[in-house]
mmCIF file of C-alpha atoms in Angstrom:
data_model
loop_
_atom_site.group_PDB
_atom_site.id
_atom_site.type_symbol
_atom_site.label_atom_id
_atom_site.label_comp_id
_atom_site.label_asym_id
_atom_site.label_seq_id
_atom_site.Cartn_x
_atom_site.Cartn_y
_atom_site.Cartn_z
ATOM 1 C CA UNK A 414 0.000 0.000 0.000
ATOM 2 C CA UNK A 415 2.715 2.450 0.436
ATOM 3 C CA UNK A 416 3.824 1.994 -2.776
ATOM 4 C CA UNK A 417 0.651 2.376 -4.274
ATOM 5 C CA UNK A 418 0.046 5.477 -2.444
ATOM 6 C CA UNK A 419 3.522 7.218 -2.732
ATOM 7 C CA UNK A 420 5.446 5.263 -4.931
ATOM 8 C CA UNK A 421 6.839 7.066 -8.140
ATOM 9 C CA UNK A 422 6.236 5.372 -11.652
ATOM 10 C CA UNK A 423 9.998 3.514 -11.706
ATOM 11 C CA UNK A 424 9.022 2.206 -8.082
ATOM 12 C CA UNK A 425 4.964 1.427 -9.339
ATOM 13 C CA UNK A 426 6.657 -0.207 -12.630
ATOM 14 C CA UNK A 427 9.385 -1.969 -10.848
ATOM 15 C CA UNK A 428 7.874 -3.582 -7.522
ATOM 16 C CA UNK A 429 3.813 -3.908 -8.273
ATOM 17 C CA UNK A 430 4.070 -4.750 -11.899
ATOM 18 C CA UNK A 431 6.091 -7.981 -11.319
ATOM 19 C CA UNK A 432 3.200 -8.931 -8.630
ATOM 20 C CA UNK A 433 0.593 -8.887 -11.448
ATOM 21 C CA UNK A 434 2.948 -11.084 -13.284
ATOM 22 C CA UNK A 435 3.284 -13.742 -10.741
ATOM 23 C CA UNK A 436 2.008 -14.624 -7.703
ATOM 24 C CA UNK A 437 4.533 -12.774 -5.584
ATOM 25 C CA UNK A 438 3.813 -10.838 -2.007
ATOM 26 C CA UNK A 439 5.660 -8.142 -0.049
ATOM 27 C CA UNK A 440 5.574 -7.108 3.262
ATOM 28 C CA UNK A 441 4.732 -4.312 5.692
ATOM 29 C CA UNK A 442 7.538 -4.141 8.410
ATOM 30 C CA UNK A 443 7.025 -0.954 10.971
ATOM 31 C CA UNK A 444 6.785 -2.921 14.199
ATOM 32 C CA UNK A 445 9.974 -3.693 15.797
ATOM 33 C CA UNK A 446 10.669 -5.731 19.222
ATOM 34 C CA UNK A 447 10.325 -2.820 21.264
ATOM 35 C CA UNK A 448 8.084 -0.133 19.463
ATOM 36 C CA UNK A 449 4.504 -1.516 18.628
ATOM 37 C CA UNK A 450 1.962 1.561 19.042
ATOM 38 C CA UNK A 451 4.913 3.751 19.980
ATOM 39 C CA UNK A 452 5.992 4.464 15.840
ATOM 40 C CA UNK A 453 8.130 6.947 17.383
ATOM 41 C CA UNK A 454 10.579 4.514 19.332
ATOM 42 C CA UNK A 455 11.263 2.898 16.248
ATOM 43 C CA UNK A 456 15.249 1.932 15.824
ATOM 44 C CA UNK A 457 16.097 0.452 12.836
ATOM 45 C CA UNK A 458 18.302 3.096 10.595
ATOM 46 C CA UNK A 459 19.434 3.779 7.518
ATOM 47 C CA UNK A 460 22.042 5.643 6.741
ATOM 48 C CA UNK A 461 23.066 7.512 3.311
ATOM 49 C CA UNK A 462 26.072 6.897 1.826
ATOM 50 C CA UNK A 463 26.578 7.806 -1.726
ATOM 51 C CA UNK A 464 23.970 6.545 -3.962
ATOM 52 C CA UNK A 465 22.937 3.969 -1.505
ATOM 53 C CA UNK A 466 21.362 3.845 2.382
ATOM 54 C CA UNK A 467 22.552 1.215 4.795
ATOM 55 C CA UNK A 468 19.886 -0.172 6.581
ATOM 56 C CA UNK A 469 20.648 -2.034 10.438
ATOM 57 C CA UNK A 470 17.665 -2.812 12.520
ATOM 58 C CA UNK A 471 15.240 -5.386 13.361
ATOM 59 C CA UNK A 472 11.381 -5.731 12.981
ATOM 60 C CA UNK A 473 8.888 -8.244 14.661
ATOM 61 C CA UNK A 474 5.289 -9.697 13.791
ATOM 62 C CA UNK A 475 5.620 -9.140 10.023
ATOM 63 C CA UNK A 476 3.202 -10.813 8.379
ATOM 64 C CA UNK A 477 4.515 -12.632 5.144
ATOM 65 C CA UNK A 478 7.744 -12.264 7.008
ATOM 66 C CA UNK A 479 9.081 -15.450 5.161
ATOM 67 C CA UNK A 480 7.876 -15.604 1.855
ATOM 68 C CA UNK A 481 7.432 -11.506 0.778
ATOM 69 C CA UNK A 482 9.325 -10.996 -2.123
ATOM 70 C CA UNK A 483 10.157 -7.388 -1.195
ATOM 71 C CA UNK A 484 9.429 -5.250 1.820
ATOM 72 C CA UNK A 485 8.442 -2.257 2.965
ATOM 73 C CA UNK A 486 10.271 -0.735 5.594
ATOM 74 C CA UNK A 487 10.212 2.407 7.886
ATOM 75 C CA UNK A 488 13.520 3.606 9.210
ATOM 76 C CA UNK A 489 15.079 6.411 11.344
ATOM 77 C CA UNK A 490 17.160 8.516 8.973
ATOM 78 C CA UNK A 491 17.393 11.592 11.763
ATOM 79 C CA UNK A 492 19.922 10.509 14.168
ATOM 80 C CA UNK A 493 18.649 13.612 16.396
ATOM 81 C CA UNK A 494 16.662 12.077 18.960
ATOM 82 C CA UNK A 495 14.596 15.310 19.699
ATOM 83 C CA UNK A 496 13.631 15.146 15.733
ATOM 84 C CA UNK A 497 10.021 14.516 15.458
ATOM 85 C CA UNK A 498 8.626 11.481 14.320
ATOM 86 C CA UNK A 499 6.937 13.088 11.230
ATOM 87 C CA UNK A 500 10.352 14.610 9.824
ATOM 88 C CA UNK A 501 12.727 11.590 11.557
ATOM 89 C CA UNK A 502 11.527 8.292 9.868
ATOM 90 C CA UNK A 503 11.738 7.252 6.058
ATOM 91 C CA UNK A 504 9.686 4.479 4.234
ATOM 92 C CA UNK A 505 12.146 2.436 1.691
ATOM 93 C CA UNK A 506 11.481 -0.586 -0.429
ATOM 94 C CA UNK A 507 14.049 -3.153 0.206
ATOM 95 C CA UNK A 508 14.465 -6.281 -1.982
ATOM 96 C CA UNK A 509 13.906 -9.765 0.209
ATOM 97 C CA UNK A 510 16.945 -11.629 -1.364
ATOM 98 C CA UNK A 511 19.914 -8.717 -0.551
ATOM 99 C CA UNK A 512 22.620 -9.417 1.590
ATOM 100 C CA UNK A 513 21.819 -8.797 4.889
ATOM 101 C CA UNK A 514 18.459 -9.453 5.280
ATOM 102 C CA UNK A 515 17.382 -12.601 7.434
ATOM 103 C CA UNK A 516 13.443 -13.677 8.571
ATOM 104 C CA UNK A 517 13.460 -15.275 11.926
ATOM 105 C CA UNK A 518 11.546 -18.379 12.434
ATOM 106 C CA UNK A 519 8.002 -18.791 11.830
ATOM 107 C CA UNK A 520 6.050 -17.834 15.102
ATOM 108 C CA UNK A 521 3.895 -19.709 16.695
ATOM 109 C CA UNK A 522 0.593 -18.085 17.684
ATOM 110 C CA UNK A 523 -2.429 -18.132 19.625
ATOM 111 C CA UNK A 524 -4.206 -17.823 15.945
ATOM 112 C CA UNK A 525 -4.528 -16.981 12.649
ATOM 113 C CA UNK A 526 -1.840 -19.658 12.228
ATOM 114 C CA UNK A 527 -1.801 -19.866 8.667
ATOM 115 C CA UNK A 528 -0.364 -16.045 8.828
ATOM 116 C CA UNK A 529 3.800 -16.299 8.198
ATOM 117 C CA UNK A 530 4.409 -14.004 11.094
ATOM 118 C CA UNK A 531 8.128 -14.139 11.471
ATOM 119 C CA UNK A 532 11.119 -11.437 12.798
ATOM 120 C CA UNK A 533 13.451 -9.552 9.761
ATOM 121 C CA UNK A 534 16.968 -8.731 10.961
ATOM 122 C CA UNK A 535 18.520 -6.102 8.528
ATOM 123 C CA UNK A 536 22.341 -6.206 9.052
ATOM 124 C CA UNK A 537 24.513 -4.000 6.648
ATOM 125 C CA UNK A 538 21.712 -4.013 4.012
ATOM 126 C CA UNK A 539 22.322 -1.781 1.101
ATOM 127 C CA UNK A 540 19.374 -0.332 -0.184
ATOM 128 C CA UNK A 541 19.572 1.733 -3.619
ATOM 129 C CA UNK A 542 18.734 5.562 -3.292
ATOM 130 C CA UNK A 543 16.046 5.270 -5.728
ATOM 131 C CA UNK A 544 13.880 2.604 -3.632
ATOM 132 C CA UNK A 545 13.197 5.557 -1.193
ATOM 133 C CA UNK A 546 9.612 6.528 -0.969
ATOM 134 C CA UNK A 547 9.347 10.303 -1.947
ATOM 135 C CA UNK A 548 11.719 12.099 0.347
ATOM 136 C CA UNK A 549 13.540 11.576 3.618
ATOM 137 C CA UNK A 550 12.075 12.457 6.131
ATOM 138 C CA UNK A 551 8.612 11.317 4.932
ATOM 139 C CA UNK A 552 8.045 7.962 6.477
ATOM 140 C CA UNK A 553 5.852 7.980 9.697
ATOM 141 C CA UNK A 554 3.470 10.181 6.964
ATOM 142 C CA UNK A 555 3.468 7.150 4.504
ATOM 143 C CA UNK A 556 3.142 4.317 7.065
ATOM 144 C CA UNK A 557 0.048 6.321 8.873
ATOM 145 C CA UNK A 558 -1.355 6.980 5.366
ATOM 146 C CA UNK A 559 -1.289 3.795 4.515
ATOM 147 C CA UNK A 560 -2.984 2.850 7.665
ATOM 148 C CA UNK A 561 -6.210 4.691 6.345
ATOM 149 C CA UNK A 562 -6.493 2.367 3.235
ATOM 150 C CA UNK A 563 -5.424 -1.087 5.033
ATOM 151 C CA UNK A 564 -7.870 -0.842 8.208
ATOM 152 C CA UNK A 565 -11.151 -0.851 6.196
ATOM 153 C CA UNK A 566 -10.176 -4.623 4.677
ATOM 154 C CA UNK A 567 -8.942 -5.837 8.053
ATOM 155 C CA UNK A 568 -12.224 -4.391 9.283
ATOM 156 C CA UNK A 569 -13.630 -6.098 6.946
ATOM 157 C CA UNK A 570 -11.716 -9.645 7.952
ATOM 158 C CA UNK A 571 -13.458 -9.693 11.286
ATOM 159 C CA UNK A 572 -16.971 -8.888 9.960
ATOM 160 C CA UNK A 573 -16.227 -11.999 8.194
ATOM 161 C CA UNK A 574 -15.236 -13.750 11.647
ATOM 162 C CA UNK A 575 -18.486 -12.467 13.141
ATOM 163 C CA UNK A 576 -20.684 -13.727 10.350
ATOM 164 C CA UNK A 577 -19.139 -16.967 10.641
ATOM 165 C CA UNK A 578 -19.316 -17.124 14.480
ATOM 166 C CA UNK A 579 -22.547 -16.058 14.452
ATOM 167 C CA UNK A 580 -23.836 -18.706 11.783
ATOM 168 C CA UNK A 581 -22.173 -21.752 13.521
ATOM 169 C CA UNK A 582 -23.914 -20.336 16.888
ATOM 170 C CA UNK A 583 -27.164 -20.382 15.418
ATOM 171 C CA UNK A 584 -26.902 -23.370 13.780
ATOM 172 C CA UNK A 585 -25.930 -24.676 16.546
ATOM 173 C CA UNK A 586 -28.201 -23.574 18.575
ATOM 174 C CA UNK A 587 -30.984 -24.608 16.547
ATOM 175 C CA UNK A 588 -30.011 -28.348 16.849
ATOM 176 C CA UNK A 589 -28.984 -28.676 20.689
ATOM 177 C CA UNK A 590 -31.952 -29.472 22.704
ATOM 178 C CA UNK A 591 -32.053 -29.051 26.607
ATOM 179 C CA UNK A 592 -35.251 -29.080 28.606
ATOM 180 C CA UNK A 593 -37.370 -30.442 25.819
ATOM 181 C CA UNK A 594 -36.836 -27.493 23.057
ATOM 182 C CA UNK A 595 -34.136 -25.848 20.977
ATOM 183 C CA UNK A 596 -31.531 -23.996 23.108
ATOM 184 C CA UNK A 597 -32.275 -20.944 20.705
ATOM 185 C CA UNK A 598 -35.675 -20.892 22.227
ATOM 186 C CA UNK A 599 -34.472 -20.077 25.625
ATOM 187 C CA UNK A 600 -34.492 -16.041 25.501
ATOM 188 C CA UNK A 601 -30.705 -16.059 27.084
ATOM 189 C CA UNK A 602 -29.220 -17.710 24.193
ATOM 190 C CA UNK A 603 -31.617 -15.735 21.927
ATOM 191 C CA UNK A 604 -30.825 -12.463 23.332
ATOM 192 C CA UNK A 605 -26.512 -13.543 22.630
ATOM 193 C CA UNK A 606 -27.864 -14.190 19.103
ATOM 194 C CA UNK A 607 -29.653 -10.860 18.694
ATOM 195 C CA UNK A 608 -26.610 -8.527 20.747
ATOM 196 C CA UNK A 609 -24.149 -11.024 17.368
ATOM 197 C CA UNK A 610 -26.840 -9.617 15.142
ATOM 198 C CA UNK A 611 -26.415 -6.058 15.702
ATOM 199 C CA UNK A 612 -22.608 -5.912 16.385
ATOM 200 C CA UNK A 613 -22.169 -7.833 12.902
ATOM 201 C CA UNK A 614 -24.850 -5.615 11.064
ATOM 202 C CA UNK A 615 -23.391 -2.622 12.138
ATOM 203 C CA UNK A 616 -19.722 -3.291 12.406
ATOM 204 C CA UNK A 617 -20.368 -4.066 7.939
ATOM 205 C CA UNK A 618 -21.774 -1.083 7.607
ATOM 206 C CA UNK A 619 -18.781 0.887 9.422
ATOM 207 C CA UNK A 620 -16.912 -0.626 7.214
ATOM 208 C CA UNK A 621 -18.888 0.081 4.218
ATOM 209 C CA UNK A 622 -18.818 3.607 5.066
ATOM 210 C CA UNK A 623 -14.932 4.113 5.689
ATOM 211 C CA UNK A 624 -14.732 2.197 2.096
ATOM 212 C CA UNK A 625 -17.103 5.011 0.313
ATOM 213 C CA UNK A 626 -15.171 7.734 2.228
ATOM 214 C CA UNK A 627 -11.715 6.545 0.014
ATOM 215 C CA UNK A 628 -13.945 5.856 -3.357
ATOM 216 C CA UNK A 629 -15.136 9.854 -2.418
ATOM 217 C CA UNK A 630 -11.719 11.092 -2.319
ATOM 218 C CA UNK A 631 -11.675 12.026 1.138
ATOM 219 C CA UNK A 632 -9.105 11.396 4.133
ATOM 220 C CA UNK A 633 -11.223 8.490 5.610
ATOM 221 C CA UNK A 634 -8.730 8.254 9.159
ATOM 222 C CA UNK A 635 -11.877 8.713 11.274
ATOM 223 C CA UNK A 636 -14.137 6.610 10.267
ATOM 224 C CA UNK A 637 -11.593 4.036 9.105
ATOM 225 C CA UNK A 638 -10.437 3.664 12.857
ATOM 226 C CA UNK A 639 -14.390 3.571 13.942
ATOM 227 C CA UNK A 640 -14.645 0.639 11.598
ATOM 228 C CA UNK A 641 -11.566 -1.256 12.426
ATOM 229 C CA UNK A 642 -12.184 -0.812 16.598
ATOM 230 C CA UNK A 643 -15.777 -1.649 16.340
ATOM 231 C CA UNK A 644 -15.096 -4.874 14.017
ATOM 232 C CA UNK A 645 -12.580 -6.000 15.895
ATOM 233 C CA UNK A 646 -14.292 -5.592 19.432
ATOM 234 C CA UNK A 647 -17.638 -7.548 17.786
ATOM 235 C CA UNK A 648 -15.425 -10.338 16.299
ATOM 236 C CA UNK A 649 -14.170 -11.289 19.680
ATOM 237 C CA UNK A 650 -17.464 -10.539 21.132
ATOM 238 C CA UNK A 651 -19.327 -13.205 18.841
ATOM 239 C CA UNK A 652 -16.370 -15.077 19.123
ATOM 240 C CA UNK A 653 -16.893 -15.894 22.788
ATOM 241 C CA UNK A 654 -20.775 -16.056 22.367
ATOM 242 C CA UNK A 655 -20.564 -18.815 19.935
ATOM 243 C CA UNK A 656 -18.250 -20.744 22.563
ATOM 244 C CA UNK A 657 -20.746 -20.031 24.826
ATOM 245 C CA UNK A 658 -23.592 -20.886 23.091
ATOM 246 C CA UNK A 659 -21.795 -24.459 22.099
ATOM 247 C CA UNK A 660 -20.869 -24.891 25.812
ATOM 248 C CA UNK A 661 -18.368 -27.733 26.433
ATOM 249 C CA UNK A 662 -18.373 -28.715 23.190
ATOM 250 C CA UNK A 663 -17.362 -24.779 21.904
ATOM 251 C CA UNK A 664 -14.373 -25.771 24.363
ATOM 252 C CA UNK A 665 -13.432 -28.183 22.647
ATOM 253 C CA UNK A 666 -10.899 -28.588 19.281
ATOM 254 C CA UNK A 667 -13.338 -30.827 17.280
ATOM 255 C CA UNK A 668 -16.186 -28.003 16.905
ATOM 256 C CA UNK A 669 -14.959 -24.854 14.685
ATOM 257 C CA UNK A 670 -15.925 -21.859 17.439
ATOM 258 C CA UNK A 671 -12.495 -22.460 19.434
ATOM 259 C CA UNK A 672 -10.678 -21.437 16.392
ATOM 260 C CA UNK A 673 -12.704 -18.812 15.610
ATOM 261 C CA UNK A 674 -12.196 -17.134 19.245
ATOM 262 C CA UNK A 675 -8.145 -17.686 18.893
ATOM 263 C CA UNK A 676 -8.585 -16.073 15.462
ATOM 264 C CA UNK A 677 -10.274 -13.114 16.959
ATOM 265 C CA UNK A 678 -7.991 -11.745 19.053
ATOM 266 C CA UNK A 679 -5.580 -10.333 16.866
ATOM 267 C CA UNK A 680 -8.024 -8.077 15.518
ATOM 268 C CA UNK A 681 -7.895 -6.270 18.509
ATOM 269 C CA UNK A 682 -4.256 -6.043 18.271
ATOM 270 C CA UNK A 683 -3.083 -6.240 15.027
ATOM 271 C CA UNK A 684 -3.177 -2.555 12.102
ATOM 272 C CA UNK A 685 -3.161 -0.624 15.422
ATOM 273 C CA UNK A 686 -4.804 -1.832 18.980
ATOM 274 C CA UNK A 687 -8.138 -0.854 20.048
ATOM 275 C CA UNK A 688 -6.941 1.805 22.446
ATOM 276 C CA UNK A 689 -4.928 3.545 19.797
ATOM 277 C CA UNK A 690 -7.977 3.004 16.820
ATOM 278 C CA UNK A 691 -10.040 5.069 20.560
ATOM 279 C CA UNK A 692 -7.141 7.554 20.679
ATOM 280 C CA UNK A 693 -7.263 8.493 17.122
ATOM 281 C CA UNK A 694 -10.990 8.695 16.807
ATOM 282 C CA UNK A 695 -10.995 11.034 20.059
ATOM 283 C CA UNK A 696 -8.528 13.298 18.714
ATOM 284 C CA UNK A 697 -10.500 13.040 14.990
ATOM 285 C CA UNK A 698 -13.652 13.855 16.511
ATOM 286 C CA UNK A 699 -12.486 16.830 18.999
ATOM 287 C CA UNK A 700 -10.914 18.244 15.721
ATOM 288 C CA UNK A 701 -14.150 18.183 13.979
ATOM 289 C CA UNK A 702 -15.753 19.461 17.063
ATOM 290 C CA UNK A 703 -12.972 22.423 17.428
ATOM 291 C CA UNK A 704 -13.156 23.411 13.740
ATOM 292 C CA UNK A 705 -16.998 23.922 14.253
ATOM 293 C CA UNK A 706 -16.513 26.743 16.247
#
């Protein structure tokens, strides 16, 4: 997505047209092992020398750590440590196979397992002056634009996981009898069904309106982190319903709602936690509020 956004025609022509010409994928790597929501802590560096940058540092949880073809990395090119984060960092596009670059092993996670979530060490890398993304100094703009356009599909992901935990609930719940009638028929199980109803009805539609706000044209930040936060707060709340609803059995590995609530979680986590998707909506929405008058 950086690219997309900010690349310039050589980078467009160069990195996204040979992904349309096989089935390659990159990588997003911003979070290292000790800066998550805090962008600004960020130390991996690159440093300029001639017509090249060398690039030392090390990032954590990338997804398609192991198998992205190229990556997308943000880097400190200030060494002043009182520079601010929106002049300090730069995004560059660094090629998976140059020397230097190493994925860790594949981690091992609560869920989403199929995701290759692996550390990147970059040791000595030398990265071409022309794979820098616009100017130096430009970075922590990029990687929060980007942000905008990625959170409506990952939004989007745990609508999906709702649905699903949702359908297997009622299903469910249709089937299991206790006290001579359907378990869906007892008004506390059919009151969890209607609170999965209107969390998955209305976290789609938050995400169907921070969609429309990019095909408008418009800076979509707001309602992009109302659509993400809510999504991934109803995914985990259906989640846990559904194991509810299935009692033991939702405990248990041979019925699909255990999954489902290990899958969850990292909605809340993952494209920026739920406290920061509440801090950035806060500060959106006093903005609005203080431009008003």
């Amino acid at each position: 997505m950086p690219v997309i956004l900010n690349g310039n025609d050589f980078q467009k022509k160069k990195y996204l047209g040979r992904m349309i010409e096989e089935p390659l994928l990159c990588a997003y790597c911003v979070t290292e092992p000790g800066a998550g929501s805090d962008v600004a802590s960020i130390k991996t560096k690159a440093v300029k020398k001639g017509d090249k940058y060398i690039l030392n540092g090390q990032k954590m949880w990338i997804t398609n750590g192991g198998v992205a073809n190229w990556y997308f990395v943000l880097a400190r090119t200030d060494p002043d440590p009182k520079c601010s984060p929106g002049k300090a960092f730069s995004g560059f596009i660094v090629e998976r196979d140059s020397p230097g670059v190493t994925p860790g092993r594949k981690e091992i996670n609560m869920g989403q397992r199929a995701s290759d979530t692996r550390g990147i060490t970059f040791e000595d890398v030398e990265v071409p002056a022309e794979n820098l993304l616009t100017v130096e100094g430009a970075g922590f703009k990029i990687a929060m634009g980007a942000f905008d356009r990625t959170r409506p599909p990952v939004a989007a992901g745990a609508v999906g996981l709702g649905q699903r935990a949702l359908d297997e609930a009622t299903k469910y719940s249709m089937e299991r009898k206790t006290m001579g009638q359907e378990i869906c028929k007892h008004q506390a199980v059919a009151f969890m069904l209607a609170d999965m109803c209107i969390g998955v009805e209305t976290a789609r539609l938050a995400v169907l309106k921070s969609a429309w706000e990019i095909d408008q044209g418009r800076r979509n930040t707001y309602y992009a982190s109302i659509a993400k936060c809510l999504a991934g707060d109803v995914a985990n709340m259906c989640a846990t319903n559904a194991v509810q609803i299935f009692g033991g059995n939702g405990y248990n590995t041979e019925y699909p709602v255990e999954k489902l609530m290990r899958d969850a979680k990292i909605y809340q986590i993952y494209e920026g936690t739920a406290q920061i998707q509440r801090m950035i909506i806060s500060r959106e929405w006093l903005t609005q509020a203080k431009n008003k008058h």
